[in-house]
Short mmCIF file of C-alpha atoms in Angstrom, two decimals:
data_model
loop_
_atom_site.label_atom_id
_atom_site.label_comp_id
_atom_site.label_asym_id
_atom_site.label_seq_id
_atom_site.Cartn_x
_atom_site.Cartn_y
_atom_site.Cartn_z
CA UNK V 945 167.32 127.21 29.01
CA UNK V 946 166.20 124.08 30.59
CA UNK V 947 165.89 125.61 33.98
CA UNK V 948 164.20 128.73 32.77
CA UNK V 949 161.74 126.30 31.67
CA UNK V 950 161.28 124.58 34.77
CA UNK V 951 160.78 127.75 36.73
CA UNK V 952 158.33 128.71 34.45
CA UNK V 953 156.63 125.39 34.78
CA UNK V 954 156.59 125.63 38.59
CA UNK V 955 155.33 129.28 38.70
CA UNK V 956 152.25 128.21 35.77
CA UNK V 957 151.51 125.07 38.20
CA UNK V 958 151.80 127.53 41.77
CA UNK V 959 149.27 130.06 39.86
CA UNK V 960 146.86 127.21 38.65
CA UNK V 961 146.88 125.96 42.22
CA UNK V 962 146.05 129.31 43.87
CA UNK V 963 143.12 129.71 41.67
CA UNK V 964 141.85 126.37 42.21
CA UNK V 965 141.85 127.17 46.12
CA UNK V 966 140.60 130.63 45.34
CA UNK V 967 137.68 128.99 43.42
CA UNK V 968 136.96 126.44 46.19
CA UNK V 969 136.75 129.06 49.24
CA UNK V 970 134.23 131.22 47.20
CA UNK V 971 132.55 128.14 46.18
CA UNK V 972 132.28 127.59 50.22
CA UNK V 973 131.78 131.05 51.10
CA UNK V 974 128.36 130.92 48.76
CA UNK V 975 127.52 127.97 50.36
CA UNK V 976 127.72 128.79 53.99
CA UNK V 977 126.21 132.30 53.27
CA UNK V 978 123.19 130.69 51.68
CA UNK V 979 123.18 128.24 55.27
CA UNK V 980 123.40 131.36 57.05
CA UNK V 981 120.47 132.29 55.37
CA UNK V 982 118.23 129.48 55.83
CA UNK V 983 117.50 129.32 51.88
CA UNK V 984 115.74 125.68 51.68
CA UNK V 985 115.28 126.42 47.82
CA UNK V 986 119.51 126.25 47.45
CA UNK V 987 119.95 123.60 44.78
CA UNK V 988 116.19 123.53 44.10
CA UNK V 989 116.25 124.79 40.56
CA UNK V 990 119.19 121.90 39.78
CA UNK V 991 116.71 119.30 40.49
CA UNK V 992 115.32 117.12 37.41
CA UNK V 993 111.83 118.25 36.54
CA UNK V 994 111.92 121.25 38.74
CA UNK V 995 111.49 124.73 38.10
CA UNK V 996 111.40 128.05 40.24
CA UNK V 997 108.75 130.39 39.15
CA UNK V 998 109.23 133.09 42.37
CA UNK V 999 110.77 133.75 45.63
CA UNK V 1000 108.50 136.71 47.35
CA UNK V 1001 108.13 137.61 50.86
CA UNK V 1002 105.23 138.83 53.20
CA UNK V 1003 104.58 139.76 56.72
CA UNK V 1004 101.48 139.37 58.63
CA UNK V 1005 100.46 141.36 61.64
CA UNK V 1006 96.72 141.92 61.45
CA UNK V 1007 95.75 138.00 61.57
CA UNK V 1008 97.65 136.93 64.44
CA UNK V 1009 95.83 137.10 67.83
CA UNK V 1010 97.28 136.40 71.50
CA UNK V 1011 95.52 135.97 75.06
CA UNK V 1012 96.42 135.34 78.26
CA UNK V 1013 95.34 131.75 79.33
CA UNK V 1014 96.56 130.44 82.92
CA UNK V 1015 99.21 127.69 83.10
CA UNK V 1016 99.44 124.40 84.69
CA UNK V 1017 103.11 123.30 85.16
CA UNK V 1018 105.37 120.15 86.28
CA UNK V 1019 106.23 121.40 89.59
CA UNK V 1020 108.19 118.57 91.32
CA UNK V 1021 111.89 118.39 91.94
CA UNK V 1022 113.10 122.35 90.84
CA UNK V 1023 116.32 123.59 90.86
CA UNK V 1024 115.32 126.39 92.60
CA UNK V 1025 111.78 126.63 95.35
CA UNK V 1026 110.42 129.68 94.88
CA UNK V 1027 109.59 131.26 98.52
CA UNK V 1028 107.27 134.25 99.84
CA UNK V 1029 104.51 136.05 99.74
CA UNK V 1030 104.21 139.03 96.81
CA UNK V 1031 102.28 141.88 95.92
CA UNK V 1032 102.86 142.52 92.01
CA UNK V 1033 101.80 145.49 90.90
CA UNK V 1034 100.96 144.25 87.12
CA UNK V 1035 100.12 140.54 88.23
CA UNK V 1036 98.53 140.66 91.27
CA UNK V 1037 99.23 138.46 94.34
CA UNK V 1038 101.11 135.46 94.75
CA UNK V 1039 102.11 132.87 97.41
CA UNK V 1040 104.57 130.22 96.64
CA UNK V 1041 106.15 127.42 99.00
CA UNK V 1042 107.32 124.63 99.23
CA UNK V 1043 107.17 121.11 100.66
CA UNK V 1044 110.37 118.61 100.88
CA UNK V 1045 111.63 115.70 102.53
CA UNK V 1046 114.80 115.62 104.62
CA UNK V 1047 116.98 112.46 104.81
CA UNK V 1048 120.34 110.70 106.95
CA UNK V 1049 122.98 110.93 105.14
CA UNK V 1050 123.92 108.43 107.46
CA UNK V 1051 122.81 107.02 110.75
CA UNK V 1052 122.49 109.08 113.35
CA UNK V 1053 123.48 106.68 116.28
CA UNK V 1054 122.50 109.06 119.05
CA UNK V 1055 121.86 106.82 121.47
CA UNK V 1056 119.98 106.53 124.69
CA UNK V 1057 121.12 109.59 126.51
CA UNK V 1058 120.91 112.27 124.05
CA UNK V 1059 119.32 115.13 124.76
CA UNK V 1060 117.90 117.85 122.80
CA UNK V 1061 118.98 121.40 122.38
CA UNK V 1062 117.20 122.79 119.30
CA UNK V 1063 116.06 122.07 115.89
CA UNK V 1064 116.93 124.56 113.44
CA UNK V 1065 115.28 124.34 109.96
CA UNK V 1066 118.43 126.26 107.80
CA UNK V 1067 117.36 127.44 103.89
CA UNK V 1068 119.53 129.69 101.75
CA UNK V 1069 119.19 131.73 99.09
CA UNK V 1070 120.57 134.18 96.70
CA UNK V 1071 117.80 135.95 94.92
CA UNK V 1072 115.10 138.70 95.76
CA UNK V 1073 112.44 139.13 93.12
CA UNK V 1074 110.74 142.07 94.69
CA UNK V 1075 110.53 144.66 97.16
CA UNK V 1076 113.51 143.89 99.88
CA UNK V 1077 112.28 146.15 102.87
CA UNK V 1078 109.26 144.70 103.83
CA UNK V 1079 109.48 142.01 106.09
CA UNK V 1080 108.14 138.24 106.16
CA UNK V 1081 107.42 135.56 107.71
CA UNK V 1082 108.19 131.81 107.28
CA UNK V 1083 105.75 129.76 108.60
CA UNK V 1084 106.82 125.59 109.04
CA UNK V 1085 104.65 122.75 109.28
CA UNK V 1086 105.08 118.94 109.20
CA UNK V 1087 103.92 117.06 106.17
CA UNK V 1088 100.79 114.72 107.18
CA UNK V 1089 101.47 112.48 103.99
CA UNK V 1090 104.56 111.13 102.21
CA UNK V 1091 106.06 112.61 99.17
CA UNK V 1092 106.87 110.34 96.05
CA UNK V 1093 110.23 110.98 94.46
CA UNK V 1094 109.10 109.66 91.58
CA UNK V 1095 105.67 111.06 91.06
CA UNK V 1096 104.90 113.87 88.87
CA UNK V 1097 103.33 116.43 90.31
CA UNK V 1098 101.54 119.13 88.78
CA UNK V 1099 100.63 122.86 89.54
CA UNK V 1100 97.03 121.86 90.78
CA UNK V 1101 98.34 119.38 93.45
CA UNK V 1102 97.31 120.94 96.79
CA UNK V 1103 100.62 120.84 98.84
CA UNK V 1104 99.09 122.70 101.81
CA UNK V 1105 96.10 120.03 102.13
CA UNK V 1106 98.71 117.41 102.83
CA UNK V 1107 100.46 119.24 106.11
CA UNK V 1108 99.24 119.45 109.34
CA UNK V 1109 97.85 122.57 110.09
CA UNK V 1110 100.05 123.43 113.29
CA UNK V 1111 103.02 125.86 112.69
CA UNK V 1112 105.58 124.11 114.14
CA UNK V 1113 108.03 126.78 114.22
CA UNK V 1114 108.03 130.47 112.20
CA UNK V 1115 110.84 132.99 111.86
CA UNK V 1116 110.30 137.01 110.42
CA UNK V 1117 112.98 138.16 108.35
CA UNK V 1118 113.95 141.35 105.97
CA UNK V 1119 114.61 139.32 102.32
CA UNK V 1120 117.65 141.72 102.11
CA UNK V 1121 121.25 141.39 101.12
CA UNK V 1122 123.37 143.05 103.96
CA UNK V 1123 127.48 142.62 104.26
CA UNK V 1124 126.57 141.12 107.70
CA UNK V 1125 124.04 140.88 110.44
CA UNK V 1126 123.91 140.64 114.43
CA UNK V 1127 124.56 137.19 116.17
CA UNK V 1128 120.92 137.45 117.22
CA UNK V 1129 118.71 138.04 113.82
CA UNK V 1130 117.06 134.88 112.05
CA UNK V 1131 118.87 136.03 108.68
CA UNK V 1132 122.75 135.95 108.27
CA UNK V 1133 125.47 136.39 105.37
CA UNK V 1134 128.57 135.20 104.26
CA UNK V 1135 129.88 136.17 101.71
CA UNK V 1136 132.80 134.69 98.96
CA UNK V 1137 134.25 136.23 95.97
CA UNK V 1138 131.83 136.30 94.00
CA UNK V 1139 128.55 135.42 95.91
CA UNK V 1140 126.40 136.26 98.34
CA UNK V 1141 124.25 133.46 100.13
CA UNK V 1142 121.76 134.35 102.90
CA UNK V 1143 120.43 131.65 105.09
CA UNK V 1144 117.18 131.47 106.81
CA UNK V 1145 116.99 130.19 110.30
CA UNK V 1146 113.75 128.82 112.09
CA UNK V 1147 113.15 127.49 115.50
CA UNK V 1148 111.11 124.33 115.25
CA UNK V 1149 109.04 122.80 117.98
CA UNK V 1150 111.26 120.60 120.25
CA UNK V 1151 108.47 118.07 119.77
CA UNK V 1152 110.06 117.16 116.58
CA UNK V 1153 113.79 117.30 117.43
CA UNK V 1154 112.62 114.78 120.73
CA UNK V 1155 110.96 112.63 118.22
CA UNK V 1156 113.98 112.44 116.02
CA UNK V 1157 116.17 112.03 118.39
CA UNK V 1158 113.87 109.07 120.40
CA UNK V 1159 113.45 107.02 116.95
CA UNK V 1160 113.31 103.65 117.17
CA UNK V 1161 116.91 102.25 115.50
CA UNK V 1162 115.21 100.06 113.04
CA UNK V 1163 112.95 103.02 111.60
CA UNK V 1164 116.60 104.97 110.84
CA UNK V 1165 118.33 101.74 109.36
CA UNK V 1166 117.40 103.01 106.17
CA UNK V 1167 115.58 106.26 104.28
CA UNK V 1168 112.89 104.22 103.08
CA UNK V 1169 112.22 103.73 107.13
CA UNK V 1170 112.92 106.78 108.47
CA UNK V 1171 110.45 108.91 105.83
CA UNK V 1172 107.66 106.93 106.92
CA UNK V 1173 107.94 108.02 109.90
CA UNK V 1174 109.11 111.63 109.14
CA UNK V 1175 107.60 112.78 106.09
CA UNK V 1176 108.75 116.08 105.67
CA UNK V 1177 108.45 119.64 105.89
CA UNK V 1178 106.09 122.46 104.28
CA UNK V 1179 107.68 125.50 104.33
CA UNK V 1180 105.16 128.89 103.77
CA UNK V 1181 105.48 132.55 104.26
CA UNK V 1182 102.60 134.48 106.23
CA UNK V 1183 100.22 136.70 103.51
CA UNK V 1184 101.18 140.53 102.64
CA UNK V 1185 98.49 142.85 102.39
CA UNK V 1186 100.86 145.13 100.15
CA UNK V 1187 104.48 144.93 98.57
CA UNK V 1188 106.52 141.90 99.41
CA UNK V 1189 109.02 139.46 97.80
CA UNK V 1190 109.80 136.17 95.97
CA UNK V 1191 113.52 134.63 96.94
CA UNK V 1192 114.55 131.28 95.08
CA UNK V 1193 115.92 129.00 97.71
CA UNK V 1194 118.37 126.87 96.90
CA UNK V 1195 116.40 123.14 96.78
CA UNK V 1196 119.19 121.17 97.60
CA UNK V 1197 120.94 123.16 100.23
CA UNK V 1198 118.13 123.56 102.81
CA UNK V 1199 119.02 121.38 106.17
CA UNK V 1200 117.36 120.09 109.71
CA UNK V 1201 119.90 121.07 112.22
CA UNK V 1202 119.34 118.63 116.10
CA UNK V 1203 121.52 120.10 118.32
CA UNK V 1204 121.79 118.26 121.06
CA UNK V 1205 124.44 116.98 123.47
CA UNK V 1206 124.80 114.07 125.69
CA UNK V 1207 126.22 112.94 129.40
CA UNK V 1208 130.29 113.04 127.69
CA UNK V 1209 129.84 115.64 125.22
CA UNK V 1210 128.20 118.63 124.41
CA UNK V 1211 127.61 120.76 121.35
CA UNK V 1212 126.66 117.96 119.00
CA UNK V 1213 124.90 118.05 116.19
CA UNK V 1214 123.05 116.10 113.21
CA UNK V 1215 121.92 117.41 109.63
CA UNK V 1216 118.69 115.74 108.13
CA UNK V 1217 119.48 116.75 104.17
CA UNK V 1218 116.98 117.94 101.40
CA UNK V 1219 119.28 116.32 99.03
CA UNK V 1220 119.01 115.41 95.61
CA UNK V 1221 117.43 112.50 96.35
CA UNK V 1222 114.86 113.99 98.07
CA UNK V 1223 111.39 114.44 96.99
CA UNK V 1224 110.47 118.22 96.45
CA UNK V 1225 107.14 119.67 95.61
CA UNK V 1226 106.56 123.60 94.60
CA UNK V 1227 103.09 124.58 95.32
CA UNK V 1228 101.91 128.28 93.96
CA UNK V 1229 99.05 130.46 94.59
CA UNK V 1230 97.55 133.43 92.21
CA UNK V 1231 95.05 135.92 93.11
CA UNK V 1232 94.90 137.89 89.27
CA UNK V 1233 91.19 139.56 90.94
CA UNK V 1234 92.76 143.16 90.71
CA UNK V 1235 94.56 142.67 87.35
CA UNK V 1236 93.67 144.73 84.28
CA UNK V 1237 93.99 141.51 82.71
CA UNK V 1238 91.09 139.60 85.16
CA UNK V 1239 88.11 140.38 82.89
CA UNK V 1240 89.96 138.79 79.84
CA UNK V 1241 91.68 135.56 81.73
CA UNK V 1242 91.03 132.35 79.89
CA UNK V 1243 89.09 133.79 77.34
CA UNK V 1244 89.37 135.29 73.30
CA UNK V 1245 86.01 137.16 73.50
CA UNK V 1246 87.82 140.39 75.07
CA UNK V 1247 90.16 142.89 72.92
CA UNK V 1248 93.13 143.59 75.11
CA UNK V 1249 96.09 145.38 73.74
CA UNK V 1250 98.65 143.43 76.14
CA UNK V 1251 99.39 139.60 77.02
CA UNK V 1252 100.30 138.54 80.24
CA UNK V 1253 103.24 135.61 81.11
CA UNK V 1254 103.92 134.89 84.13
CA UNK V 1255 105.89 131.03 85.64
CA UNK V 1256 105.31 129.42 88.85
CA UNK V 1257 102.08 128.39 86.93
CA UNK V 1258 100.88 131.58 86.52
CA UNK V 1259 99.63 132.22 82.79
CA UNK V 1260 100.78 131.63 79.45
CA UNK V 1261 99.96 133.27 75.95
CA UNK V 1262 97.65 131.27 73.45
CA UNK V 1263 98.73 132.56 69.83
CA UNK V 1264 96.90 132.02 67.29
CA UNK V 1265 97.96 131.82 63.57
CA UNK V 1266 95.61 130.83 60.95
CA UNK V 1267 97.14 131.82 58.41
CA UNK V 1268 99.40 128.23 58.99
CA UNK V 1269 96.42 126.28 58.28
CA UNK V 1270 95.62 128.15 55.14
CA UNK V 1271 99.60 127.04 53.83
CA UNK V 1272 98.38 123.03 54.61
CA UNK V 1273 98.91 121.03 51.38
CA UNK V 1274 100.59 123.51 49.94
CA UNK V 1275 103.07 121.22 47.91
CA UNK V 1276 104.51 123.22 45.45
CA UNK V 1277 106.25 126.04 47.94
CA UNK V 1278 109.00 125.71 49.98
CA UNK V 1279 109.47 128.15 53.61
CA UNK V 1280 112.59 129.83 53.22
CA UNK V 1281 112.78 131.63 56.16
CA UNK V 1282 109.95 132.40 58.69
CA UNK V 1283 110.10 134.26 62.25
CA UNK V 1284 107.30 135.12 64.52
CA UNK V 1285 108.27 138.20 66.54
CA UNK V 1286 106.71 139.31 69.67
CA UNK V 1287 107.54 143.04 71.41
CA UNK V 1288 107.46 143.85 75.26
CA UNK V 1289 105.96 146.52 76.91
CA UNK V 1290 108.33 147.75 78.23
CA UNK V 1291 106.33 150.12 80.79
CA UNK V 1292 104.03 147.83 82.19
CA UNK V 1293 106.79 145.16 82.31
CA UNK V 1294 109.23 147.94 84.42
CA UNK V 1295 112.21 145.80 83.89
CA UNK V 1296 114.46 147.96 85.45
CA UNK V 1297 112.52 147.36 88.81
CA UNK V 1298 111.33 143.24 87.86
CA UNK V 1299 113.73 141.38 85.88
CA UNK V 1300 112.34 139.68 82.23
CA UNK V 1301 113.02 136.51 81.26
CA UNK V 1302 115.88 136.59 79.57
CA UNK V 1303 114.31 133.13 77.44
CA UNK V 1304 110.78 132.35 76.11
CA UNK V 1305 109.78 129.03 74.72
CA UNK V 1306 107.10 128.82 71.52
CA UNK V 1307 105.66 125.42 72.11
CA UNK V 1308 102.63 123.31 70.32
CA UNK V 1309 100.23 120.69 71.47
CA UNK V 1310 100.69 117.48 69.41
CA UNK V 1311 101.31 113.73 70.02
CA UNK V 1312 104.54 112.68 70.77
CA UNK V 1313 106.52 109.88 69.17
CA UNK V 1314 104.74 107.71 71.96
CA UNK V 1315 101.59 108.51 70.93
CA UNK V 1316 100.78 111.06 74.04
CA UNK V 1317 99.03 114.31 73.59
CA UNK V 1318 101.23 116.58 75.38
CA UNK V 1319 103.66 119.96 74.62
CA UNK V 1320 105.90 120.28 71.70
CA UNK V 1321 108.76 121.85 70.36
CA UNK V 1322 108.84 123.22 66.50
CA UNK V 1323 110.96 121.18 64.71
CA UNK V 1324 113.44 124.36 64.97
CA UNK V 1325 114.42 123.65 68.47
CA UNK V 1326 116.95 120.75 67.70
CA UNK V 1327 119.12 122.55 65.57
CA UNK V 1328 120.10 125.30 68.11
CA UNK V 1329 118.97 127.76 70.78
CA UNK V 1330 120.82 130.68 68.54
CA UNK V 1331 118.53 129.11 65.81
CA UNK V 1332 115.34 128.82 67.38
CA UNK V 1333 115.37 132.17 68.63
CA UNK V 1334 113.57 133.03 72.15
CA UNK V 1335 116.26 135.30 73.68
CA UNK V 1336 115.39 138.89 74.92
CA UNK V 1337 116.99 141.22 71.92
CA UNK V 1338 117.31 144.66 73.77
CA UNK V 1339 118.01 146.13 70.71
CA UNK V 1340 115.00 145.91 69.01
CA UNK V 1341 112.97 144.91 72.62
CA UNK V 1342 111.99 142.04 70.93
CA UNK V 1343 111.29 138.20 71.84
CA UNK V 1344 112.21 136.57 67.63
CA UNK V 1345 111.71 132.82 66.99
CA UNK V 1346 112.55 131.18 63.82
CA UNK V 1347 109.42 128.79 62.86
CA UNK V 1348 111.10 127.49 59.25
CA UNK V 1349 111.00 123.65 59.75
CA UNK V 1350 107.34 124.02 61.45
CA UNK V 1351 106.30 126.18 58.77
CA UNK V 1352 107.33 123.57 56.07
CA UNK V 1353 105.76 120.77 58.41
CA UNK V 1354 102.17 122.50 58.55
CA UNK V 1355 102.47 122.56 54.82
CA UNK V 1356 103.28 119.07 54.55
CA UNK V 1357 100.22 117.97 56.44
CA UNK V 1358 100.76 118.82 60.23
CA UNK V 1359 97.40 120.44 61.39
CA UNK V 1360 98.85 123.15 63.50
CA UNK V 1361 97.50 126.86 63.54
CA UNK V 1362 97.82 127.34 67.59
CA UNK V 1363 100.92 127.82 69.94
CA UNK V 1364 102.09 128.55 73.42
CA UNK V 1365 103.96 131.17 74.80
CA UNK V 1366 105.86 130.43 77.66
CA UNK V 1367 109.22 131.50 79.90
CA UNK V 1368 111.75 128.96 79.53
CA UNK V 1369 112.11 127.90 83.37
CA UNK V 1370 107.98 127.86 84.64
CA UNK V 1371 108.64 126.53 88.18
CA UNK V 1372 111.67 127.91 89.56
CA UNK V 1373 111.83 131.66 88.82
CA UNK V 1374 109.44 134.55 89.42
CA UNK V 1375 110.56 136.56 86.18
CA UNK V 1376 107.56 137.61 84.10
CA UNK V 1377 106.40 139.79 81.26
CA UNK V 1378 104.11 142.14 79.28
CA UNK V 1379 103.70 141.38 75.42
CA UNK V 1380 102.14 143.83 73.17
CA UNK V 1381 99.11 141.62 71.29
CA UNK V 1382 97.16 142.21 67.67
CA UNK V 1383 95.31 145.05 68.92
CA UNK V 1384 98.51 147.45 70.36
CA UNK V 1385 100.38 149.63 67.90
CA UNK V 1386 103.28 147.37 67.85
CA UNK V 1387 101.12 143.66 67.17
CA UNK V 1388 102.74 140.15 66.69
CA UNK V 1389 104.58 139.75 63.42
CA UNK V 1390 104.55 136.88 61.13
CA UNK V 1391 107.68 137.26 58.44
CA UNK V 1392 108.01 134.78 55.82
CA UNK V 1393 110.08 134.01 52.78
CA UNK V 1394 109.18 131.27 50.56
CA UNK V 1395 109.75 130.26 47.23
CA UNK V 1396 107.34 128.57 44.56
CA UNK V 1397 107.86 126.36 42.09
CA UNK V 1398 106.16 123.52 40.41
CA UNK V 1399 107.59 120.02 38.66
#
């Protein structure tokens, strides 16, 4: 009898147990569903002296207004230079190059007899953004002042005004990907497993390469030295009339090849480096005259159905909300949820011909926690890129960014009604798009869920 009890006992303590755990994981799963949901009025109504009179919902798509503005960017030290000359067929023309220096990695030590065969300027890339039939041509000329590593540089700095204006060595090439090439042509492949790199070759003016080579040993005992008396290079691509390409060269893998050889041995060579360390300055050039969108650049007077973004400082989308300075001081609600959704053209963008960014950024103006007037994030940003939205949904062809936290801050004071559209990498890819604005069929959408209550 005693043991029957015990097993009961056991079984009555096992089946309290289970429904303790039970409760606690639906107890959690309510919880992280309401997280899921962004609901900032969770726990509200158990707060002393507070009470929930409604939670409502509205969208707004008939307030909002976008225009295309043009954009000034940060344009030093890219991942990527953006190289060639291109004929867009939505936005216009566009020439971008590049200017870098090139450093020892060590010291040379050619001594006295060493005598020049070539110098080959070597750049490689792996991406076409355009057509890849029409040729170009590189154009190389040497810098006339020195590059700061540690400058910023923006968009509006004149890289071309601070070359020389001999070409001190060109190349023409076809900007496409082959499986391999003759001996002979200025563009080559190689190819791994999962890659394709092509490489660039240009001639430069033995001028140079004797220079180089006849540099006094104390200018090359150090970098500092040696790029005061080289400078650098500006690399540029000849103009196209029609068509034409963008490539993104790798910025850290471009090289200054002296061949030379001397009177006991011969096939040497020495590799000046645009290395990380090197300074690196993208300069960009737009020509929007032929645009559909010219007449309405840099202005909100027009009524244009479409916005225009476009990087390598190209333009940018000025959205305007006002209906977030009409929430200011509005202490007794509290922003649930709210998403501002913007939908691509899809025709005018052509996608499946020019590649989209896959990533937009919805930015502010607003001091900084230094006191500088300069480009924000919403508050959304640091929680998470899945949070803050921005991604290319090709589901619903869609650009969706969650502005909850901003929301909330404009209505606890911040005076914000204005924001930015821009692609997440502005100075080292050419990928663009076409936005539908307030006066399309398919406008900018402002969705918001917010709850109201009062103490």
């Amino acid at each position: 009898m005693r043991h029957l009890f015990l097993k009961f006992s056991t079984l009555k303590d096992r089946f309290i147990g289970m429904k303790y755990l039970i409760g606690v994981s639906l107890a959690f799963m309510v919880f992280f569903y309401a997280c899921q949901k962004e609901d900032q009025s969770l726990g509200l109504n158990l707060l002393p002296g507070i009470k929930i009179i409604e939670t409502k919902s509205f969208k707004d798509s008939t307030s909002i207004t976008a225009y295309t503005y043009s954009d000034t960017v940060r344009v030093e030290l890219p991942r990527y230079n953006i190289l060639g000359s291109f004929n867009d067929p939505v936005f216009g023309y566009t020439n971008a190059a590049f200017s870098a220096q090139f450093r020892m990695p060590y010291y040379p030590g050619y001594g006295s007899g060493a005598v020049l065969d070539s110098l080959i300027l070597q750049m490689s890339y792996k991406y076409v953004y355009g057509d890849t039939i029409t040729s170009q041509t590189v154009l190389v000329h040497e810098l006339a002042d020195s590059l700061s590593y540690s400058h910023g540089y923006l968009s509006t700095y004149n890289i071309r005004a601070h070359a020389h204006p001999e070409v001190i060595g060109s190349a023409t090439f076809v900007p496409k990907f082959r499986i391999s090439a003759p001996s002979s042509s200025s563009i080559t492949t190689t190819t791994s497993i999962d890659t394709t790199t092509q490489t660039i070759r240009v001639r430069l003016n033995p001028e140079l390469g004797n220079r180089l080579l006849k540099m006094d040993s104390l200018d090359m005992v150090t970098n500092a030295k040696f790029l005061q008396r080289f400078k650098g290079l500006l690399i540029e691509t000849a103009p196209l009339n029609r068509k034409g390409s963008l490539m993104k060269i790798d910025a850290t893998a471009s090289v200054l090849v002296a061949h030379y050889h001397t009177a006991n041995r011969d096939t040497l060579s020495f590799h000046y480096r645009a290395s990380e360390n090197s300074a690196n300055v993208s300069g960009y050039v737009h020509d929007y005259s032929g645009t559909s969108f010219y007449s309405h650049l840099n202005q909100e007077t027009g009524r244009d159905s479409l916005v225009y973004i476009q990087p390598t400082a190209g333009t940018k989308v000025k959205v305007n909300i006002p209906i977030l300075s009409k929430w200011r001081d509005s202490t007794n609600y509290i922003i649930n949820k709210a998403t501002l959704s913007f939908r691509v053209d899809t025709v005018l963008s052509d996608f499946k011909r020019y590649e989209i960014p896959p990533l937009l950024y919805l930015k502010y103006y607003g001091f900084d926690t230094d006191g500088k007037w300069k480009e924000l994030f919403p508050a959304d940003y640091s929680s998470s890129t899945s949070y803050y939205g921005g991604i290319y949904n090709s589901t619903t062809g869609t650009y969706d960014f969650n502005i909850t936290q901003h929301f909330q801050k404009v209505i606890g004071g911040l005076n914000n009604s204005v924001m930015y559209l821009v692609t997440a990498s502005r100075n080292n890819t050419p990928k663009r798009v076409v936005l539908k604005s307030e006066f399309s069929s398919r406008p900018v959408v402002l969705n918001v869920v917010y709850t109201r209550y009062k103490k």
